[in-house]
Tab-separated table of N, CA and C in Angstrom:
chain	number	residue	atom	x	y	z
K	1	UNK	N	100.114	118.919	78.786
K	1	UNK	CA	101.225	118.003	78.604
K	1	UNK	C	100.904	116.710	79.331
K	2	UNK	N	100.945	115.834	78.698
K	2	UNK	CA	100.300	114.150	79.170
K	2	UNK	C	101.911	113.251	79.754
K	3	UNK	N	101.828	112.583	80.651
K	3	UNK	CA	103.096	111.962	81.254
K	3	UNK	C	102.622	110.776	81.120
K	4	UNK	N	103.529	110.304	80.571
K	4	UNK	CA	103.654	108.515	80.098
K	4	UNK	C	104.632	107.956	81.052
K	5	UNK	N	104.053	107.423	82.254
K	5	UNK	CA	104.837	106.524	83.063
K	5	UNK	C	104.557	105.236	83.457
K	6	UNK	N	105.785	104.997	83.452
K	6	UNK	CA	106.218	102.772	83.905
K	6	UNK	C	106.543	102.819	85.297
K	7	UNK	N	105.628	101.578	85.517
K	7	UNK	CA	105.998	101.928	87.124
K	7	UNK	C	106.471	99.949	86.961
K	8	UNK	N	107.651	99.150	87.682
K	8	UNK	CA	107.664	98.031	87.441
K	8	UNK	C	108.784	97.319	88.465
K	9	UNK	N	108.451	96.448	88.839
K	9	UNK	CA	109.092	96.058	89.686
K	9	UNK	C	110.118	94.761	89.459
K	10	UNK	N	109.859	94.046	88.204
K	10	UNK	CA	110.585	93.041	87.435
K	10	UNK	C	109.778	93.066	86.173
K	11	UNK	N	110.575	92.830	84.985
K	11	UNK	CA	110.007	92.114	83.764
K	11	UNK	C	109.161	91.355	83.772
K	12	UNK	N	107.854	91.194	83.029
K	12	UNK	CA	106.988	89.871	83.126
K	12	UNK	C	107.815	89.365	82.585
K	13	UNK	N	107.424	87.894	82.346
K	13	UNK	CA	107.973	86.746	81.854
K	13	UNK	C	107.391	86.549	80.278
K	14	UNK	N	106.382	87.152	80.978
K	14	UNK	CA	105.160	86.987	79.429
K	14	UNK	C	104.324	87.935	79.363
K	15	UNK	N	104.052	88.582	78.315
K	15	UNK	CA	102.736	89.599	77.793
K	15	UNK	C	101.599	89.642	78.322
K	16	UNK	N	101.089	90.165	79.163
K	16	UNK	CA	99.620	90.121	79.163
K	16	UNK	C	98.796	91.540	79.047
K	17	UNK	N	97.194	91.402	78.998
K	17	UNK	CA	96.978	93.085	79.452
K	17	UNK	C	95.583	92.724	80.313
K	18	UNK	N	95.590	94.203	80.621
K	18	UNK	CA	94.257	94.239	81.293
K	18	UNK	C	93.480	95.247	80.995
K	19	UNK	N	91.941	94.433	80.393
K	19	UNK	CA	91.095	95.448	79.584
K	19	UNK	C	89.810	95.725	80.973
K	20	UNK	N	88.993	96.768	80.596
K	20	UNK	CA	88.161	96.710	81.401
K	20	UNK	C	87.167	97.334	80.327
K	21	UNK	N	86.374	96.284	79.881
K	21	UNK	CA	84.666	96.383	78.806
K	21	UNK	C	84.103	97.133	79.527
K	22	UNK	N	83.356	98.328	78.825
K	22	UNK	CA	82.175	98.550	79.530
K	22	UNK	C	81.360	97.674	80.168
K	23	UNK	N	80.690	98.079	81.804
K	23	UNK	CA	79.839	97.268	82.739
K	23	UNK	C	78.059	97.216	81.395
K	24	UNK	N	77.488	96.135	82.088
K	24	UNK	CA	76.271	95.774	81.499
K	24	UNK	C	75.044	96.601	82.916
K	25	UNK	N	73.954	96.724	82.282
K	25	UNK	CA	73.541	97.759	83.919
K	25	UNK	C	72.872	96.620	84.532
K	26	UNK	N	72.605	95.414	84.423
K	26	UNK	CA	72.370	94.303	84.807
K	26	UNK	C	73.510	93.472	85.913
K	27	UNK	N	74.363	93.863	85.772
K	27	UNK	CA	75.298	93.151	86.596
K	27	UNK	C	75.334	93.620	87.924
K	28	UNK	N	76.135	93.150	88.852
K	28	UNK	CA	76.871	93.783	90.183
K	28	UNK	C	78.143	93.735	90.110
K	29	UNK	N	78.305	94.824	91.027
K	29	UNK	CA	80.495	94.687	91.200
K	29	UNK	C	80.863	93.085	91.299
K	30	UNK	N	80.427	92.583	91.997
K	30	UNK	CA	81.335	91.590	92.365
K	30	UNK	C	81.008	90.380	90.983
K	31	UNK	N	79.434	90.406	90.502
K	31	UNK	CA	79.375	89.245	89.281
K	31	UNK	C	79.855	89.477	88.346
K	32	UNK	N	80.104	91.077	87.802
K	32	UNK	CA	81.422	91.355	86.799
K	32	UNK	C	82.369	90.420	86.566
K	33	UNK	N	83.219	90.517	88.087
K	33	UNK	CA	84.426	89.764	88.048
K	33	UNK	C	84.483	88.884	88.169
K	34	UNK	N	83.422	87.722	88.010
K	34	UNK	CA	82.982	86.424	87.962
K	34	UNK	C	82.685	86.085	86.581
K	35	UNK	N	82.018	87.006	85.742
K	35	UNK	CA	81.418	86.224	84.365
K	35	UNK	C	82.173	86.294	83.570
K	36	UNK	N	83.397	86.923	83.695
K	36	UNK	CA	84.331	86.355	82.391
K	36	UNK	C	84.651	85.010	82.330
K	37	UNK	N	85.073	83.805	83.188
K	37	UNK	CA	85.246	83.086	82.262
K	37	UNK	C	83.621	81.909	82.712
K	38	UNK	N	83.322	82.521	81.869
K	38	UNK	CA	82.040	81.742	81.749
K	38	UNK	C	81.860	80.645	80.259
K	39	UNK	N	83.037	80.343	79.807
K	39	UNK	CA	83.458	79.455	78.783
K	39	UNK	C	83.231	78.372	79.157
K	40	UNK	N	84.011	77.880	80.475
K	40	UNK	CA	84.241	76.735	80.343
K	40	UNK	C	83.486	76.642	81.991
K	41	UNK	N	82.758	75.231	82.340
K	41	UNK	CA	82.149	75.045	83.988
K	41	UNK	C	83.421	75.321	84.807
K	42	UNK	N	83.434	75.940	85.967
K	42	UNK	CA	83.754	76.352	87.137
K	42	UNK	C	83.398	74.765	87.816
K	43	UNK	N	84.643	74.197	89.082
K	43	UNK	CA	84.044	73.604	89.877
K	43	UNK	C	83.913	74.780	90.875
K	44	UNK	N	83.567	74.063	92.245
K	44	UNK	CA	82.723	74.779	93.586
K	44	UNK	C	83.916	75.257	94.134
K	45	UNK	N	84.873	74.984	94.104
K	45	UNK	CA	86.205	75.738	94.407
K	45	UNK	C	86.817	76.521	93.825
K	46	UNK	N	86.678	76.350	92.594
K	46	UNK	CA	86.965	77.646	91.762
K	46	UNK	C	86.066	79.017	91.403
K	47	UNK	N	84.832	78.640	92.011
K	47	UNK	CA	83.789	79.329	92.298
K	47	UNK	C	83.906	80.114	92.908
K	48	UNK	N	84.493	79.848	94.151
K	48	UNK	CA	84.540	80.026	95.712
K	48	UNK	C	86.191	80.874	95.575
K	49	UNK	N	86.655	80.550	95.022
K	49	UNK	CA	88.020	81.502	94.816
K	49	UNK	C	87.809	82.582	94.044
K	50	UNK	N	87.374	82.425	93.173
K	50	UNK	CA	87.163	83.752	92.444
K	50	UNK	C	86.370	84.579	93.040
K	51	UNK	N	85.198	84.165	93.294
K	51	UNK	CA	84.669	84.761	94.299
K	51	UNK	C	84.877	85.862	95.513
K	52	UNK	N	86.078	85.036	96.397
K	52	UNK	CA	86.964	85.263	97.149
K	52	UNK	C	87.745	86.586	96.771
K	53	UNK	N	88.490	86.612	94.931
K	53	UNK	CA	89.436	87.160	94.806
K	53	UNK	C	88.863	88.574	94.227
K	54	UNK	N	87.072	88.330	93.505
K	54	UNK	CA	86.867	89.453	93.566
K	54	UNK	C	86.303	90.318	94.970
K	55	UNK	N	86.170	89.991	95.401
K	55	UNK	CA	85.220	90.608	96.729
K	55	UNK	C	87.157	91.023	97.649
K	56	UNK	N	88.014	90.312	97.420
K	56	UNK	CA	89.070	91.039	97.914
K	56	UNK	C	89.693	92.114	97.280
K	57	UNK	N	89.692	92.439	95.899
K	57	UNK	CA	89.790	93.196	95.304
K	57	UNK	C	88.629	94.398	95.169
K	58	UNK	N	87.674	93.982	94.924
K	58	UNK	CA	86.771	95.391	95.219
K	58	UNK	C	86.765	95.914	96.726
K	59	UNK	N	87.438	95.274	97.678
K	59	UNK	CA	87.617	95.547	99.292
K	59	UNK	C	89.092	96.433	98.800
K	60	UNK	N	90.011	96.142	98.043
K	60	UNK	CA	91.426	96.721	98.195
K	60	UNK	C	90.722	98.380	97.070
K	61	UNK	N	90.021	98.394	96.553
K	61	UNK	CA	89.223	99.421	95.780
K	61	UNK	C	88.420	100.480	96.560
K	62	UNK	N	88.309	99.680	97.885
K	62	UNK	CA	87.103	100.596	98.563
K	62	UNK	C	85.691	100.865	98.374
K	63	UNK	N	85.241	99.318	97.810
K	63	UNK	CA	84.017	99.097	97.513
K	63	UNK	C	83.306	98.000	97.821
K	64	UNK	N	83.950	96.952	99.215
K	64	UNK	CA	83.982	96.147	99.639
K	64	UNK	C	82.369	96.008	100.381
K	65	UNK	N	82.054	97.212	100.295
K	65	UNK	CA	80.207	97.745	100.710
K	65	UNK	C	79.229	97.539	99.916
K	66	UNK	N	79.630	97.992	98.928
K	66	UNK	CA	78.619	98.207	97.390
K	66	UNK	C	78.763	97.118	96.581
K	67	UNK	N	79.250	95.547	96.738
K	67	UNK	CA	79.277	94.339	96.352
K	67	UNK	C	78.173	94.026	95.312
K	68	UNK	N	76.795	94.399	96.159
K	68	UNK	CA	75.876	93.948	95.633
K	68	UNK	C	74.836	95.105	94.820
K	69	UNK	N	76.296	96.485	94.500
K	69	UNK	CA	74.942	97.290	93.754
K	69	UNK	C	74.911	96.923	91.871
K	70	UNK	N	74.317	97.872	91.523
K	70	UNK	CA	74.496	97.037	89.415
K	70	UNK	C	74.952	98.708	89.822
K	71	UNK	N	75.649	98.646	88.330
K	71	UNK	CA	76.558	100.313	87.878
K	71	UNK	C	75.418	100.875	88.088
K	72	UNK	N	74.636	101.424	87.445
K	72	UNK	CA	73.821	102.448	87.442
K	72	UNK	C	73.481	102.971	89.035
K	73	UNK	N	74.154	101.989	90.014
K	73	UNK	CA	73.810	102.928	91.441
K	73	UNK	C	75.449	102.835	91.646
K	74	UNK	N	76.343	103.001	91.040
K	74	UNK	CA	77.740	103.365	91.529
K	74	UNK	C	77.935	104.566	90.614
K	75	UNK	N	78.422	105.437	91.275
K	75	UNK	CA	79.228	106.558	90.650
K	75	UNK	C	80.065	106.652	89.445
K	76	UNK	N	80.298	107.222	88.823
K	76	UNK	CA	81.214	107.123	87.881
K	76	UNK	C	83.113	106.868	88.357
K	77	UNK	N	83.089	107.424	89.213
K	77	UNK	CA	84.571	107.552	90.029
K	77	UNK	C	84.355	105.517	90.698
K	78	UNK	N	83.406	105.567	91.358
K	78	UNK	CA	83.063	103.869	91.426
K	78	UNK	C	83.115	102.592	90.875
K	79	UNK	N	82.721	103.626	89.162
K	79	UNK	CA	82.823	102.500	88.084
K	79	UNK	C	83.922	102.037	87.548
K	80	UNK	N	84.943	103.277	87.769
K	80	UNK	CA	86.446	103.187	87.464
K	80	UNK	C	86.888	102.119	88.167
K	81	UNK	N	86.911	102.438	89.762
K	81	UNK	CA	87.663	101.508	90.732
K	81	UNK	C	86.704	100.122	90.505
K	82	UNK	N	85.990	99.885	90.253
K	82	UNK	CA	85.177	98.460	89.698
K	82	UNK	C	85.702	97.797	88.350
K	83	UNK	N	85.934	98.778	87.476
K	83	UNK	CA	87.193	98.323	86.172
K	83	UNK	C	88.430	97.925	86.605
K	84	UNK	N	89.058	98.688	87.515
K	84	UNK	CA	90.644	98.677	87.823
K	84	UNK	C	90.461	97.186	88.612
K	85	UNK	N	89.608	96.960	89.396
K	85	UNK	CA	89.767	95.733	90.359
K	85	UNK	C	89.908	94.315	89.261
K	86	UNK	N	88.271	95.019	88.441
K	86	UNK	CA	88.147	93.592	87.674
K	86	UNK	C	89.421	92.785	86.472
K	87	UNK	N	90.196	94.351	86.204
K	87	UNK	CA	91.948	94.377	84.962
K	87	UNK	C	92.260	93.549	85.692
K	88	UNK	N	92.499	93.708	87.772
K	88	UNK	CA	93.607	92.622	88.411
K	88	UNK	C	92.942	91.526	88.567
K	89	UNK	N	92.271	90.971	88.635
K	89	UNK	CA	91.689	89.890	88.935
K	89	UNK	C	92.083	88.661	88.611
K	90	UNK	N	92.597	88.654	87.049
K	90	UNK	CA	93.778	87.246	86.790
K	90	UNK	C	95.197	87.342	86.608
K	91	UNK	N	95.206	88.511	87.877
K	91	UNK	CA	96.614	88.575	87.688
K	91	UNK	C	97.878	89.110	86.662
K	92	UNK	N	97.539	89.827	85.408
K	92	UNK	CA	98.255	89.555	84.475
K	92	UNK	C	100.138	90.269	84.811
K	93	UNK	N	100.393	89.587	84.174
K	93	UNK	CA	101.811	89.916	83.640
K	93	UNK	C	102.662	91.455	83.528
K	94	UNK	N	101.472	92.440	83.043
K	94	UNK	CA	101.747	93.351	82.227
K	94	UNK	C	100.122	94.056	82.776
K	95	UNK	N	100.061	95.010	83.655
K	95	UNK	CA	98.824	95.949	83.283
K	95	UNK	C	99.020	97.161	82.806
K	96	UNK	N	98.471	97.183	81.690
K	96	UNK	CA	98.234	98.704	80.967
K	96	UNK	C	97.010	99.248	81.295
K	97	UNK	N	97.450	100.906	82.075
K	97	UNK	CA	96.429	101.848	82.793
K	97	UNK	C	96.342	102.891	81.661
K	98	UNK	N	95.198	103.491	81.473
K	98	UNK	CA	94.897	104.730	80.757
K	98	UNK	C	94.618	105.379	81.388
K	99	UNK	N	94.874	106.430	82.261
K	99	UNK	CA	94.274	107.458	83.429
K	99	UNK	C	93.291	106.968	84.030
K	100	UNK	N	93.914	105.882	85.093
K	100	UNK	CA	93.679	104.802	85.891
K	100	UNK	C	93.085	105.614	86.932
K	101	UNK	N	93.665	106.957	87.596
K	101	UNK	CA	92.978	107.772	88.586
K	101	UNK	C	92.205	108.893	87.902
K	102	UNK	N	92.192	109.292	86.400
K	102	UNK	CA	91.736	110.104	86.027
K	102	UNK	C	90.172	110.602	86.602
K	103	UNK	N	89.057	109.945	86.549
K	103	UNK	CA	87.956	110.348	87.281
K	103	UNK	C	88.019	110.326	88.933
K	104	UNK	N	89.030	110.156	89.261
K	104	UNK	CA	89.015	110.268	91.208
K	104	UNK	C	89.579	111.096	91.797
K	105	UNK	N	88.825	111.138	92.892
K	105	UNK	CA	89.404	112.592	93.890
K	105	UNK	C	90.901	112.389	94.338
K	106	UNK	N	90.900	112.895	94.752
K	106	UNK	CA	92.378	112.645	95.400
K	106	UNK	C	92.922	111.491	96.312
K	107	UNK	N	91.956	111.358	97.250
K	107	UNK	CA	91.967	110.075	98.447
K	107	UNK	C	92.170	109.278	97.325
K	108	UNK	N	91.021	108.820	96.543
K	108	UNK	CA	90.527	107.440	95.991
K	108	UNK	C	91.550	107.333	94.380
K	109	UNK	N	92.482	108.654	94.137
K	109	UNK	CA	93.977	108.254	93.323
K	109	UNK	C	94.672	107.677	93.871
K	110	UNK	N	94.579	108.417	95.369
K	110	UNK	CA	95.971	107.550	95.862
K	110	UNK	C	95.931	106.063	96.534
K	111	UNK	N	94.970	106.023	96.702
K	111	UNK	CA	94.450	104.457	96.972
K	111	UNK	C	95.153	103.511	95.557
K	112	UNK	N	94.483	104.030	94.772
K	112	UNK	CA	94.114	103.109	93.232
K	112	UNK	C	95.591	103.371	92.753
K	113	UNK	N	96.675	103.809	93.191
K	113	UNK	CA	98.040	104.208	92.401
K	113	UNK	C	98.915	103.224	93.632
K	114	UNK	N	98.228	103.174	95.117
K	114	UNK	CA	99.000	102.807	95.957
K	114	UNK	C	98.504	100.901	95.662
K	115	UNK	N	98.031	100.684	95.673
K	115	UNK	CA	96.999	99.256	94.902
K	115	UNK	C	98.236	98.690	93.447
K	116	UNK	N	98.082	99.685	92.731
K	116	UNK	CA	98.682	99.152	91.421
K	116	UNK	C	99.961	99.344	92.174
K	117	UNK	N	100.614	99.780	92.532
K	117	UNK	CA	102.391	100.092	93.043
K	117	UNK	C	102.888	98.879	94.226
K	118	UNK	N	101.354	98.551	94.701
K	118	UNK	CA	101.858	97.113	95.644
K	118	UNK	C	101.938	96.231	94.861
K	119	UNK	N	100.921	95.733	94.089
K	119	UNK	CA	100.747	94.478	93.629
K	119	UNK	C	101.839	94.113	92.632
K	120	UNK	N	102.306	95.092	91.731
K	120	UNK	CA	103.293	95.062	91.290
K	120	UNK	C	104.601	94.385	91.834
K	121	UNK	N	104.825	95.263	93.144
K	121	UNK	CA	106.269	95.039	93.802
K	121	UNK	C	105.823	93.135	94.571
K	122	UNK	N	104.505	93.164	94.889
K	122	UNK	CA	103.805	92.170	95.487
K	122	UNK	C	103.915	90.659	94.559
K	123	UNK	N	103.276	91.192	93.325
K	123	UNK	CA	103.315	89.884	92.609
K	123	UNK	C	104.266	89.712	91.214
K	124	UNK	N	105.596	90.833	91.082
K	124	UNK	CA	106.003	91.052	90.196
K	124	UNK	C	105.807	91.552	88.705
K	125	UNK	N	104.594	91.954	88.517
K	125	UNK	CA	103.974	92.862	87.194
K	125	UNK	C	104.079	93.703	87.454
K	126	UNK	N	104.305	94.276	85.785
K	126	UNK	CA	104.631	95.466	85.705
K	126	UNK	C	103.353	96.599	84.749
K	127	UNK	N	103.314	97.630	85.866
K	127	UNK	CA	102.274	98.620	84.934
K	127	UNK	C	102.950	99.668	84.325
K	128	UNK	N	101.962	99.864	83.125
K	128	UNK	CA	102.624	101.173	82.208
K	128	UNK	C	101.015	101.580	82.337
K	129	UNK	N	101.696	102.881	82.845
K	129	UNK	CA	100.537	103.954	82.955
K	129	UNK	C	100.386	105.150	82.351
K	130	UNK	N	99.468	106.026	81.748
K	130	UNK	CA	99.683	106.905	81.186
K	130	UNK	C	98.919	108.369	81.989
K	131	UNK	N	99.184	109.132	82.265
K	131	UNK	CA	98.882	110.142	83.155
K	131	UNK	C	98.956	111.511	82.947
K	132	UNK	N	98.135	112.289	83.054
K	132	UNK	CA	98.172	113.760	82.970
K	132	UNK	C	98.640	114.472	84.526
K	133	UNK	N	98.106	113.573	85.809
K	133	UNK	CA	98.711	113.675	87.092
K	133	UNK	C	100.240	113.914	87.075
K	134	UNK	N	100.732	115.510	87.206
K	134	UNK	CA	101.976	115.017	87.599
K	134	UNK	C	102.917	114.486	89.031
K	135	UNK	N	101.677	114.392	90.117
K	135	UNK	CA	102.041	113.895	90.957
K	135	UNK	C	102.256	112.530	91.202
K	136	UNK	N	101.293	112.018	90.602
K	136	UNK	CA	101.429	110.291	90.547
K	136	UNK	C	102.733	110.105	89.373
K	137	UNK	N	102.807	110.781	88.438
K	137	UNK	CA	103.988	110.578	87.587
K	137	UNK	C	105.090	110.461	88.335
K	138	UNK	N	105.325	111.704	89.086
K	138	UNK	CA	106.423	111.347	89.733
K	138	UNK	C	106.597	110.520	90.837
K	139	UNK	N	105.985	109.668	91.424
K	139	UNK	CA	106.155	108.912	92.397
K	139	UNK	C	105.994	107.266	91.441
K	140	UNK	N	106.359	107.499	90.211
K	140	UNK	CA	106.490	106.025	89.518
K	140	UNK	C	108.307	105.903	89.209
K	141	UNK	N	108.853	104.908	88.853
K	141	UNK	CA	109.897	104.546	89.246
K	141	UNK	C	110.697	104.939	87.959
K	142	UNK	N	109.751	105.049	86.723
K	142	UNK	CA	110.239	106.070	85.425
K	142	UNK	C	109.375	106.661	84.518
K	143	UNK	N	110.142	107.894	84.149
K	143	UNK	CA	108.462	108.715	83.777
K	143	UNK	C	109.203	108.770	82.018
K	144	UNK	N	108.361	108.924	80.582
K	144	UNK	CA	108.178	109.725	79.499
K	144	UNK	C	107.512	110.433	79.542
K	145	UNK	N	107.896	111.673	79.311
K	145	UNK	CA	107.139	112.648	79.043
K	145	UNK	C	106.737	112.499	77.660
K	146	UNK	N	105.150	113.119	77.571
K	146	UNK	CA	104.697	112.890	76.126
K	146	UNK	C	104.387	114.400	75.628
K	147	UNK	N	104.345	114.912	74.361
K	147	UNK	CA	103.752	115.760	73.838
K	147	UNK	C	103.168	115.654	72.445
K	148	UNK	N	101.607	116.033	72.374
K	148	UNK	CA	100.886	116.015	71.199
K	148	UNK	C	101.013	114.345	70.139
K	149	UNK	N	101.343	113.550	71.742
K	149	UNK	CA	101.137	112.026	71.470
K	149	UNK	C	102.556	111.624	70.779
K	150	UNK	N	103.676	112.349	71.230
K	150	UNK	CA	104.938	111.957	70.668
K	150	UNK	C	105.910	111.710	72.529
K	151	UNK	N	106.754	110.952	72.160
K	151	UNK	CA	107.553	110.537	73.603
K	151	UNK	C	108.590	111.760	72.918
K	152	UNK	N	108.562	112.811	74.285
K	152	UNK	CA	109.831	114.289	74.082
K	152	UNK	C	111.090	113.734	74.831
């Protein structure tokens, strides 16, 4: 039985989501969360912030060590919390989790559930999470229960 829970602390204002692409095995944690917007030039301050905001976020992940490894030397449970950091990174509106703790032990769920449950109340977005955990279900602020992909 799969638990479909909203955890939210105000309405966004506006839509957003947060995807996390498969990593390239060329990259590092922290240049991940740098090369998306590689559209348009960066000045040296916006460089330097992002910068900033990923290396604080893979620190709120518990990977504030392994900055400089490429995936293929992070764990799979690693690679998760390296996705989840890079979803927050611009902030959005609206994060949608798919078994956001699903590959993690227990410590490193409750980290990554206690992370999404601040920033929320912190910066006003709201996550919809979907979970087979029924412990993290219940410590979200409203749960659906799902069955065979129907809301019971």
């Amino acid at each position: 039985k799969a638990q479909a829970a909203a955890v939210a602390s105000s309405p966004p204002a506006e839509g957003g989501s947060a995807e996390a692409p498969a990593t390239s095995s060329t990259e590092t944690a922290a240049s991940r969360s740098e090369s998306h917007e590689a559209e348009k030039p960066l000045s040296a301050d916006e460089t330097v912030a992002m910068r900033d905001r990923a290396m604080e976020l893979l620190s709120a992940v518990g990977l504030g060590e392994k900055t400089g490894r490429l995936p293929s030397q992070l764990s799979g449970g690693e690679q998760q919390r390296v996705a989840i950091a890079r979803s927050l990174a611009n902030e959005p509106a609206l994060i949608l989790a798919d078994e956001p703790t699903g590959n993690l032990d227990v410590a490193n769920s409750n980290m990554v559930f206690a992370l999404l449950l601040r920033l929320a109340k912190e910066k006003g977005q709201a996550v919809v999470l979907v979970t087979h955990n029924p412990e993290i279900a219940q410590r979200c602020d409203r749960t659906m229960p799902m069955r065979d992909g129907l809301f019971v």
